[in-house]
mmCIF file of C-alpha atoms in Angstrom:
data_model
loop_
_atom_site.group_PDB
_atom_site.id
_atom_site.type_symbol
_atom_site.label_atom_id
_atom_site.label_comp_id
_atom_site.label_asym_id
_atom_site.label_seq_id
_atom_site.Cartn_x
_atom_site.Cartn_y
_atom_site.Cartn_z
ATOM 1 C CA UNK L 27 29.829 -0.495 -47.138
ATOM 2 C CA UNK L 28 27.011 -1.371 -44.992
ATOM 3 C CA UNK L 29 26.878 1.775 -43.568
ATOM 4 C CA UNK L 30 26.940 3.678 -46.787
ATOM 5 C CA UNK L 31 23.953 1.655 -47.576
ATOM 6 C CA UNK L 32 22.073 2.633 -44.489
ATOM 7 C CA UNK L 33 22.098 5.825 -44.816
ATOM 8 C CA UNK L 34 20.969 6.046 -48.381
ATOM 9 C CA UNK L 35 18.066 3.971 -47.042
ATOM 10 C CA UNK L 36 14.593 6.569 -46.957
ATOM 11 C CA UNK L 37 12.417 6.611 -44.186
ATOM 12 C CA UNK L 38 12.268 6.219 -40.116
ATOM 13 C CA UNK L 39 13.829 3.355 -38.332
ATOM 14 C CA UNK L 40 11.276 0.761 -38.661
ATOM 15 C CA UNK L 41 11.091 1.436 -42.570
ATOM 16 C CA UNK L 42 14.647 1.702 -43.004
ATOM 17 C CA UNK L 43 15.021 -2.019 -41.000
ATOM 18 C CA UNK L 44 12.497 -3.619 -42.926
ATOM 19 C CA UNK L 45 14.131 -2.581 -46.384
ATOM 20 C CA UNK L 46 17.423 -3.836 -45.026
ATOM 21 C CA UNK L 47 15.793 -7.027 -43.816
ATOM 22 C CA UNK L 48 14.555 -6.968 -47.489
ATOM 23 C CA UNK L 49 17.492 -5.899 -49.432
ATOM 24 C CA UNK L 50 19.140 -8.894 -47.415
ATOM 25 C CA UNK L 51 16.517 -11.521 -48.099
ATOM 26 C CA UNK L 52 17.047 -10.285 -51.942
ATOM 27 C CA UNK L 53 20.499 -10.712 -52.260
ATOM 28 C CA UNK L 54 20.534 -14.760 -50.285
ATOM 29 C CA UNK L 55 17.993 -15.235 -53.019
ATOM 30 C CA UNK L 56 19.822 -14.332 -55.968
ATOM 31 C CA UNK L 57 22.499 -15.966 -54.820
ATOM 32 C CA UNK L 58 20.518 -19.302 -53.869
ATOM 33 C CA UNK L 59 18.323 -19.340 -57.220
ATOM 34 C CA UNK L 60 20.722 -17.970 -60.029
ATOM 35 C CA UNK L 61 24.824 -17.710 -58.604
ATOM 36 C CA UNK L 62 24.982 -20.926 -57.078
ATOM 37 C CA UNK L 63 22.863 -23.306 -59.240
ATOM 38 C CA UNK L 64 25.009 -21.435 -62.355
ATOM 39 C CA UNK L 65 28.296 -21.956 -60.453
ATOM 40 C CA UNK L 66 28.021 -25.776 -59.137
ATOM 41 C CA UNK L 67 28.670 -27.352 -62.509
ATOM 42 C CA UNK L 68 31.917 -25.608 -62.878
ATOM 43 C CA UNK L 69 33.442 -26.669 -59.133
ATOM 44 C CA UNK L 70 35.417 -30.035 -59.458
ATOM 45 C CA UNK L 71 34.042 -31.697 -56.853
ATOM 46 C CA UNK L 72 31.956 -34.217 -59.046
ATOM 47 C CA UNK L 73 34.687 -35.041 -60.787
ATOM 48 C CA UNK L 74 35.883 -37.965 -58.125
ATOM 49 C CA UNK L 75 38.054 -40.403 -58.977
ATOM 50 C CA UNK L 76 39.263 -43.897 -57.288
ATOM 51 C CA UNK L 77 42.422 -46.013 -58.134
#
């Protein structure tokens, strides 16, 4: 997979690093801003209970 990716990357080295360092940085933030906030409601774990 990752290689697959880096070779369909354009450019020399440097250009192809920075797009991965990119490409990376992309994907933590759509999972920080939209998959996790929209998944923590549904996980059980506020749902604590004593007795």
């Amino acid at each position: 997979m990752y290689g697959w990716i880096w070779r369909h990357l354009p450019g020399p080295l440097a250009v192809r690093v920075a797009e991965a360092v990119l490409l990376a940085a992309a994907v933590i933030a759509l999972l920080l801003f939209v998959v996790f906030p929209w998944v923590e409601p549904r996980l059980p774990f506020n749902q604590v209970t004593t007795g």
